PDB file of C-alpha atoms in Angstrom:
ATOM      1  CA  UNK A1292       0.000   0.000   0.000  1.00 62.00           C
ATOM      2  CA  UNK A1293       1.344   3.444  -0.941  1.00 78.00           C
ATOM      3  CA  UNK A1294       1.198   6.673   1.052  1.00 84.00           C
ATOM      4  CA  UNK A1295      -1.596   7.913  -1.233  1.00 86.00           C
ATOM      5  CA  UNK A1296      -3.700   4.835  -0.408  1.00 86.00           C
ATOM      6  CA  UNK A1297      -3.045   5.134   3.321  1.00 85.00           C
ATOM      7  CA  UNK A1298      -3.959   8.822   3.277  1.00 89.00           C
ATOM      8  CA  UNK A1299      -7.129   8.130   1.281  1.00 88.00           C
ATOM      9  CA  UNK A1300      -8.059   5.355   3.713  1.00 85.00           C
ATOM     10  CA  UNK A1301      -7.739   7.606   6.766  1.00 88.00           C
ATOM     11  CA  UNK A1302      -9.725  10.440   5.170  1.00 90.00           C
ATOM     12  CA  UNK A1303     -12.501   8.016   4.264  1.00 88.00           C
ATOM     13  CA  UNK A1304     -12.531   6.622   7.809  1.00 84.00           C
ATOM     14  CA  UNK A1305     -12.767  10.099   9.345  1.00 86.00           C
ATOM     15  CA  UNK A1306     -15.153  11.441   6.723  1.00 89.00           C
ATOM     16  CA  UNK A1307     -12.853  14.355   5.928  1.00 90.00           C
ATOM     17  CA  UNK A1308     -12.277  16.144   2.654  1.00 92.00           C
ATOM     18  CA  UNK A1309      -8.880  17.284   1.420  1.00 93.00           C
ATOM     19  CA  UNK A1310      -9.871  20.799   2.454  1.00 92.00           C
ATOM     20  CA  UNK A1311     -10.686  19.695   5.994  1.00 92.00           C
ATOM     21  CA  UNK A1312      -7.349  17.902   6.302  1.00 94.00           C
ATOM     22  CA  UNK A1313      -5.608  21.017   5.000  1.00 93.00           C
ATOM     23  CA  UNK A1314      -7.377  23.168   7.592  1.00 93.00           C
ATOM     24  CA  UNK A1315      -6.486  20.831  10.456  1.00 93.00           C
ATOM     25  CA  UNK A1316      -2.891  20.127   9.410  1.00 93.00           C
ATOM     26  CA  UNK A1317      -1.771  23.413   7.889  1.00 94.00           C
ATOM     27  CA  UNK A1318      -0.554  21.607   4.763  1.00 93.00           C
ATOM     28  CA  UNK A1319      -1.766  23.345   1.571  1.00 94.00           C
ATOM     29  CA  UNK A1320      -4.600  21.503  -0.170  1.00 93.00           C
ATOM     30  CA  UNK A1321      -2.746  21.348  -3.537  1.00 92.00           C
ATOM     31  CA  UNK A1322       0.100  19.546  -1.754  1.00 93.00           C
ATOM     32  CA  UNK A1323      -2.339  17.068  -0.208  1.00 93.00           C
ATOM     33  CA  UNK A1324      -3.948  16.518  -3.610  1.00 92.00           C
ATOM     34  CA  UNK A1325      -0.568  15.753  -5.218  1.00 90.00           C
ATOM     35  CA  UNK A1326       0.163  13.170  -2.520  1.00 90.00           C
ATOM     36  CA  UNK A1327      -3.256  11.523  -2.780  1.00 89.00           C
ATOM     37  CA  UNK A1328      -3.154  11.390  -6.580  1.00 88.00           C
ATOM     38  CA  UNK A1329       0.270   9.750  -6.499  1.00 83.00           C
ATOM     39  CA  UNK A1330       1.915  12.680  -8.277  1.00 83.00           C
ATOM     40  CA  UNK A1331       4.066  13.330  -5.198  1.00 80.00           C
ATOM     41  CA  UNK A1332       5.413   9.959  -4.044  1.00 73.00           C
ATOM     42  CA  UNK A1333       8.108  11.393  -1.781  1.00 75.00           C
ATOM     43  CA  UNK A1334       6.497  14.235   0.207  1.00 83.00           C
ATOM     44  CA  UNK A1335       8.633  16.363   2.480  1.00 84.00           C
ATOM     45  CA  UNK A1336       9.036  15.030   6.009  1.00 83.00           C
ATOM     46  CA  UNK A1337       7.648  18.199   7.720  1.00 87.00           C
ATOM     47  CA  UNK A1338       4.430  17.893   5.696  1.00 89.00           C
ATOM     48  CA  UNK A1339       4.151  14.188   6.511  1.00 87.00           C
ATOM     49  CA  UNK A1340       4.533  14.950  10.221  1.00 88.00           C
ATOM     50  CA  UNK A1341       1.807  17.627  10.069  1.00 91.00           C
ATOM     51  CA  UNK A1342      -0.561  15.276   8.247  1.00 92.00           C
ATOM     52  CA  UNK A1343       0.178  12.445  10.668  1.00 88.00           C
ATOM     53  CA  UNK A1344      -0.486  14.672  13.682  1.00 89.00           C
ATOM     54  CA  UNK A1345      -3.831  15.819  12.261  1.00 92.00           C
ATOM     55  CA  UNK A1346      -4.837  12.220  11.499  1.00 90.00           C
ATOM     56  CA  UNK A1347      -3.506  10.925  14.869  1.00 87.00           C
ATOM     57  CA  UNK A1348      -1.263   8.366  13.200  1.00 84.00           C
ATOM     58  CA  UNK A1349       2.507   8.005  13.139  1.00 81.00           C
ATOM     59  CA  UNK A1350       4.593   9.515  10.315  1.00 81.00           C
ATOM     60  CA  UNK A1351       6.154   6.057   9.857  1.00 76.00           C
ATOM     61  CA  UNK A1352       2.728   4.592   9.113  1.00 78.00           C
ATOM     62  CA  UNK A1353       2.014   7.190   6.446  1.00 80.00           C
ATOM     63  CA  UNK A1354       5.441   6.788   4.845  1.00 78.00           C
ATOM     64  CA  UNK A1355       6.140   3.085   5.177  1.00 72.00           C
ATOM     65  CA  UNK A1356       3.098   1.322   6.623  1.00 69.00           C
ATOM     66  CA  UNK A1357       4.876   1.107   9.990  1.00 54.00           C
ATOM     67  CA  UNK A1358       3.211   1.463  13.422  1.00 47.00           C
ATOM     68  CA  UNK A1359      -0.179   3.163  13.085  1.00 43.00           C
ATOM     69  CA  UNK A1360      -0.511   4.606  16.577  1.00 42.00           C
ATOM     70  CA  UNK A1361       1.102   8.028  16.963  1.00 42.00           C
ATOM     71  CA  UNK A1362       1.753   7.225  20.645  1.00 43.00           C
ATOM     72  CA  UNK A1363       3.901   4.141  20.038  1.00 37.00           C
ATOM     73  CA  UNK A1364       7.647   4.246  20.429  1.00 40.00           C
ATOM     74  CA  UNK A1365       9.259   5.920  17.408  1.00 42.00           C
ATOM     75  CA  UNK A1366      10.727   3.732  14.699  1.00 42.00           C
ATOM     76  CA  UNK A1367      14.377   3.622  13.714  1.00 43.00           C
ATOM     77  CA  UNK A1368      16.025   6.969  13.069  1.00 44.00           C
ATOM     78  CA  UNK A1369      16.458   7.949   9.440  1.00 44.00           C
ATOM     79  CA  UNK A1370      19.898   6.911   8.200  1.00 59.00           C
ATOM     80  CA  UNK A1371      20.104   9.309   5.259  1.00 78.00           C
ATOM     81  CA  UNK A1372      18.340   9.758   1.931  1.00 83.00           C
ATOM     82  CA  UNK A1373      18.426   7.670  -1.223  1.00 88.00           C
ATOM     83  CA  UNK A1374      17.157   8.426  -4.744  1.00 89.00           C
ATOM     84  CA  UNK A1375      13.927   6.948  -6.081  1.00 90.00           C
ATOM     85  CA  UNK A1376      14.873   5.616  -9.514  1.00 90.00           C
ATOM     86  CA  UNK A1377      13.383   3.616 -12.382  1.00 90.00           C
ATOM     87  CA  UNK A1378      13.853  -0.094 -13.060  1.00 91.00           C
ATOM     88  CA  UNK A1379      15.772   0.858 -16.199  1.00 88.00           C
ATOM     89  CA  UNK A1380      18.209   3.000 -14.182  1.00 88.00           C
ATOM     90  CA  UNK A1381      18.651   0.223 -11.609  1.00 89.00           C
ATOM     91  CA  UNK A1382      20.189  -2.038 -14.239  1.00 84.00           C
ATOM     92  CA  UNK A1383      23.130   0.322 -14.753  1.00 79.00           C
ATOM     93  CA  UNK A1384      23.143   2.310 -11.520  1.00 76.00           C
ATOM     94  CA  UNK A1385      26.812   1.747 -10.670  1.00 60.00           C
ATOM     95  CA  UNK A1386      27.891   3.799 -13.696  1.00 55.00           C
ATOM     96  CA  UNK A1387      25.434   6.672 -13.169  1.00 52.00           C
ATOM     97  CA  UNK A1388      27.286   8.782 -10.600  1.00 54.00           C
ATOM     98  CA  UNK A1389      26.704  11.925 -12.670  1.00 49.00           C
ATOM     99  CA  UNK A1390      22.975  11.196 -12.908  1.00 52.00           C
ATOM    100  CA  UNK A1391      22.782  10.737  -9.127  1.00 56.00           C
ATOM    101  CA  UNK A1392      24.496  14.049  -8.428  1.00 56.00           C
ATOM    102  CA  UNK A1393      22.008  15.994 -10.573  1.00 55.00           C
ATOM    103  CA  UNK A1394      18.768  14.391  -9.372  1.00 61.00           C
ATOM    104  CA  UNK A1395      16.014  16.640  -8.030  1.00 61.00           C
ATOM    105  CA  UNK A1396      16.004  16.703  -4.193  1.00 52.00           C
ATOM    106  CA  UNK A1397      12.316  15.718  -4.263  1.00 56.00           C
ATOM    107  CA  UNK A1398      13.397  12.407  -5.828  1.00 74.00           C
ATOM    108  CA  UNK A1399      15.342  11.513  -2.665  1.00 83.00           C
ATOM    109  CA  UNK A1400      13.639   9.551   0.126  1.00 86.00           C
ATOM    110  CA  UNK A1401      14.591   9.024   3.786  1.00 85.00           C
ATOM    111  CA  UNK A1402      15.913   5.508   4.392  1.00 85.00           C
ATOM    112  CA  UNK A1403      15.171   4.068   7.855  1.00 81.00           C
ATOM    113  CA  UNK A1404      18.062   1.566   7.898  1.00 83.00           C
ATOM    114  CA  UNK A1405      21.815   1.702   7.450  1.00 84.00           C
ATOM    115  CA  UNK A1406      22.839   1.451   3.810  1.00 87.00           C
ATOM    116  CA  UNK A1407      25.736   1.899   1.423  1.00 87.00           C
ATOM    117  CA  UNK A1408      26.453   5.150  -0.453  1.00 86.00           C
ATOM    118  CA  UNK A1409      25.046   3.837  -3.758  1.00 87.00           C
ATOM    119  CA  UNK A1410      21.697   2.681  -2.348  1.00 91.00           C
ATOM    120  CA  UNK A1411      18.428   3.586  -4.054  1.00 91.00           C
ATOM    121  CA  UNK A1412      14.670   3.049  -3.829  1.00 92.00           C
ATOM    122  CA  UNK A1413      12.277   1.426  -6.313  1.00 93.00           C
ATOM    123  CA  UNK A1414       8.511   1.076  -6.673  1.00 92.00           C
ATOM    124  CA  UNK A1415       7.560  -2.577  -7.095  1.00 93.00           C
ATOM    125  CA  UNK A1416       5.977  -3.345 -10.452  1.00 91.00           C
ATOM    126  CA  UNK A1417       3.746  -6.310 -11.197  1.00 92.00           C
ATOM    127  CA  UNK A1418       2.593  -9.170  -8.962  1.00 94.00           C
ATOM    128  CA  UNK A1419       5.412 -11.723  -9.337  1.00 95.00           C
ATOM    129  CA  UNK A1420       6.568 -11.103  -5.748  1.00 95.00           C
ATOM    130  CA  UNK A1421       3.082 -11.078  -4.198  1.00 94.00           C
ATOM    131  CA  UNK A1422       2.476 -14.042  -1.893  1.00 93.00           C
ATOM    132  CA  UNK A1423      -0.818 -13.684   0.019  1.00 89.00           C
ATOM    133  CA  UNK A1424       0.113 -16.479   2.423  1.00 86.00           C
ATOM    134  CA  UNK A1425       3.805 -15.722   2.876  1.00 85.00           C
ATOM    135  CA  UNK A1426       5.755 -13.668   5.405  1.00 83.00           C
ATOM    136  CA  UNK A1427       7.487 -11.880   2.555  1.00 88.00           C
ATOM    137  CA  UNK A1428       5.145 -10.328   0.016  1.00 92.00           C
ATOM    138  CA  UNK A1429       5.318  -7.302  -2.278  1.00 92.00           C
ATOM    139  CA  UNK A1430       2.427  -5.626  -4.072  1.00 90.00           C
ATOM    140  CA  UNK A1431       2.405  -3.257  -7.022  1.00 90.00           C
ATOM    141  CA  UNK A1432       3.512   0.171  -5.785  1.00 89.00           C
ATOM    142  CA  UNK A1433       5.321  -1.032  -2.650  1.00 90.00           C
ATOM    143  CA  UNK A1434       8.500   0.903  -1.945  1.00 91.00           C
ATOM    144  CA  UNK A1435      11.706  -1.095  -1.536  1.00 93.00           C
ATOM    145  CA  UNK A1436      15.188   0.119  -0.638  1.00 93.00           C
ATOM    146  CA  UNK A1437      18.099  -1.560  -2.406  1.00 94.00           C
ATOM    147  CA  UNK A1438      21.810  -1.625  -1.531  1.00 93.00           C
ATOM    148  CA  UNK A1439      24.168  -2.530  -4.424  1.00 92.00           C
ATOM    149  CA  UNK A1440      27.024  -3.009  -1.943  1.00 90.00           C
ATOM    150  CA  UNK A1441      25.213  -5.581   0.225  1.00 91.00           C
ATOM    151  CA  UNK A1442      26.417  -9.155  -0.383  1.00 91.00           C
ATOM    152  CA  UNK A1443      23.700 -11.408  -1.784  1.00 92.00           C
ATOM    153  CA  UNK A1444      23.282 -14.712   0.063  1.00 93.00           C
ATOM    154  CA  UNK A1445      20.826 -17.594  -0.106  1.00 94.00           C
ATOM    155  CA  UNK A1446      17.357 -16.174   0.501  1.00 93.00           C
ATOM    156  CA  UNK A1447      18.268 -12.577  -0.344  1.00 94.00           C
ATOM    157  CA  UNK A1448      15.692 -10.534  -2.230  1.00 95.00           C
ATOM    158  CA  UNK A1449      17.607  -9.157  -5.180  1.00 96.00           C
ATOM    159  CA  UNK A1450      17.250  -6.767  -8.082  1.00 96.00           C
ATOM    160  CA  UNK A1451      18.816  -8.312 -11.179  1.00 95.00           C
ATOM    161  CA  UNK A1452      19.477  -7.373 -14.789  1.00 92.00           C
ATOM    162  CA  UNK A1453      19.144 -10.033 -17.479  1.00 89.00           C
ATOM    163  CA  UNK A1454      21.045  -9.482 -20.722  1.00 88.00           C
ATOM    164  CA  UNK A1455      18.708  -8.454 -23.511  1.00 85.00           C
ATOM    165  CA  UNK A1456      16.167  -6.895 -21.138  1.00 85.00           C
ATOM    166  CA  UNK A1457      15.958  -3.120 -20.798  1.00 82.00           C
ATOM    167  CA  UNK A1458      14.565  -3.195 -17.257  1.00 86.00           C
ATOM    168  CA  UNK A1459      15.717  -4.926 -14.090  1.00 92.00           C
ATOM    169  CA  UNK A1460      13.551  -7.407 -12.206  1.00 93.00           C
ATOM    170  CA  UNK A1461      12.998  -8.330  -8.547  1.00 95.00           C
ATOM    171  CA  UNK A1462      13.253 -11.927  -7.297  1.00 96.00           C
ATOM    172  CA  UNK A1463      14.395 -14.142  -4.410  1.00 96.00           C
ATOM    173  CA  UNK A1464      17.863 -15.672  -4.701  1.00 95.00           C
ATOM    174  CA  UNK A1465      18.111 -19.424  -4.089  1.00 95.00           C
ATOM    175  CA  UNK A1466      21.542 -21.058  -3.738  1.00 94.00           C
ATOM    176  CA  UNK A1467      21.762 -24.864  -3.657  1.00 92.00           C
ATOM    177  CA  UNK A1468      25.337 -26.077  -3.779  1.00 89.00           C
ATOM    178  CA  UNK A1469      26.851 -24.740  -6.982  1.00 89.00           C
ATOM    179  CA  UNK A1470      23.455 -23.899  -8.470  1.00 92.00           C
ATOM    180  CA  UNK A1471      21.820 -20.478  -8.208  1.00 94.00           C
ATOM    181  CA  UNK A1472      18.234 -19.618  -9.105  1.00 95.00           C
ATOM    182  CA  UNK A1473      15.867 -16.665  -9.047  1.00 96.00           C
ATOM    183  CA  UNK A1474      12.420 -17.373  -7.650  1.00 96.00           C
ATOM    184  CA  UNK A1475       9.144 -15.438  -7.847  1.00 96.00           C
ATOM    185  CA  UNK A1476       7.326 -15.399  -4.486  1.00 95.00           C
ATOM    186  CA  UNK A1477       3.887 -15.563  -6.110  1.00 95.00           C
ATOM    187  CA  UNK A1478       2.872 -19.265  -5.934  1.00 93.00           C
ATOM    188  CA  UNK A1479       0.634 -18.823  -8.981  1.00 94.00           C
ATOM    189  CA  UNK A1480       3.288 -17.140 -11.111  1.00 95.00           C
ATOM    190  CA  UNK A1481       4.006 -18.933 -14.419  1.00 93.00           C
ATOM    191  CA  UNK A1482       7.632 -20.088 -14.742  1.00 89.00           C
ATOM    192  CA  UNK A1483       8.538 -18.961 -11.198  1.00 93.00           C
ATOM    193  CA  UNK A1484      12.141 -20.283 -11.360  1.00 94.00           C
ATOM    194  CA  UNK A1485      14.858 -18.629 -13.461  1.00 92.00           C
ATOM    195  CA  UNK A1486      18.275 -20.370 -13.534  1.00 93.00           C
ATOM    196  CA  UNK A1487      21.140 -17.917 -13.064  1.00 93.00           C
ATOM    197  CA  UNK A1488      23.983 -17.900 -15.567  1.00 90.00           C
ATOM    198  CA  UNK A1489      26.454 -15.405 -17.011  1.00 89.00           C
ATOM    199  CA  UNK A1490      23.584 -13.404 -18.560  1.00 91.00           C
ATOM    200  CA  UNK A1491      22.215 -12.451 -15.117  1.00 92.00           C
ATOM    201  CA  UNK A1492      23.765  -9.661 -13.031  1.00 92.00           C
ATOM    202  CA  UNK A1493      22.759  -8.887  -9.444  1.00 93.00           C
ATOM    203  CA  UNK A1494      22.286  -5.112  -9.161  1.00 92.00           C
ATOM    204  CA  UNK A1495      21.542  -4.949  -5.443  1.00 93.00           C
ATOM    205  CA  UNK A1496      19.931  -6.524  -2.381  1.00 94.00           C
ATOM    206  CA  UNK A1497      16.619  -5.260  -0.988  1.00 94.00           C
ATOM    207  CA  UNK A1498      17.119  -4.133   2.620  1.00 92.00           C
ATOM    208  CA  UNK A1499      13.849  -2.461   3.628  1.00 90.00           C
ATOM    209  CA  UNK A1500      10.127  -2.353   2.813  1.00 87.00           C
ATOM    210  CA  UNK A1501       8.424  -0.695   5.725  1.00 68.00           C
ATOM    211  CA  UNK A1502      10.259  -3.291   7.832  1.00 54.00           C
ATOM    212  CA  UNK A1503      13.805  -4.689   7.772  1.00 51.00           C
ATOM    213  CA  UNK A1504      14.323  -7.471   5.213  1.00 59.00           C
TER     214      UNK A1504
END
């Protein structure tokens, strides 16, 4: 669930309009509208805190789907900011230092866990990693944080680039002896196993999705 969905859910529960939330929070209505429409996927932290206070929820819940209650102990301190990039960029991120340095500040998101200097965030696409009965599950639009410098081990959730494909993909790494595979978490996914060979490059390991991975 994205921040726009969580915000929409709370407004529906309270019976508030965007204007009412703006009046109670002090956040301009156009800003609220951009968040709710999905146009602004990385709102500024001060605005998130104002919205959370007005809705009596925690900022972590709005941002990441963390604890809902605003009175619970605060979550982990932010460890810095990482850029929100595309799946095409993720496939060649290590060589895009110049692109990173010129990205708009609004494209940078706070990361709640320790991470390497080349880390980035992605929005999950598709349903291949959705497992309704599993502990690990990722829906379309979920935000994941990826560290290219984290070592991939058996069971790691990895972003990989396959030769001949323009975009990267997201799968679970399975290592059995000398064999390595990529696995979709969705039990109904066609062809859920992809053997790894020299055409597959691991671009990073997912480290956070509203909770440590």
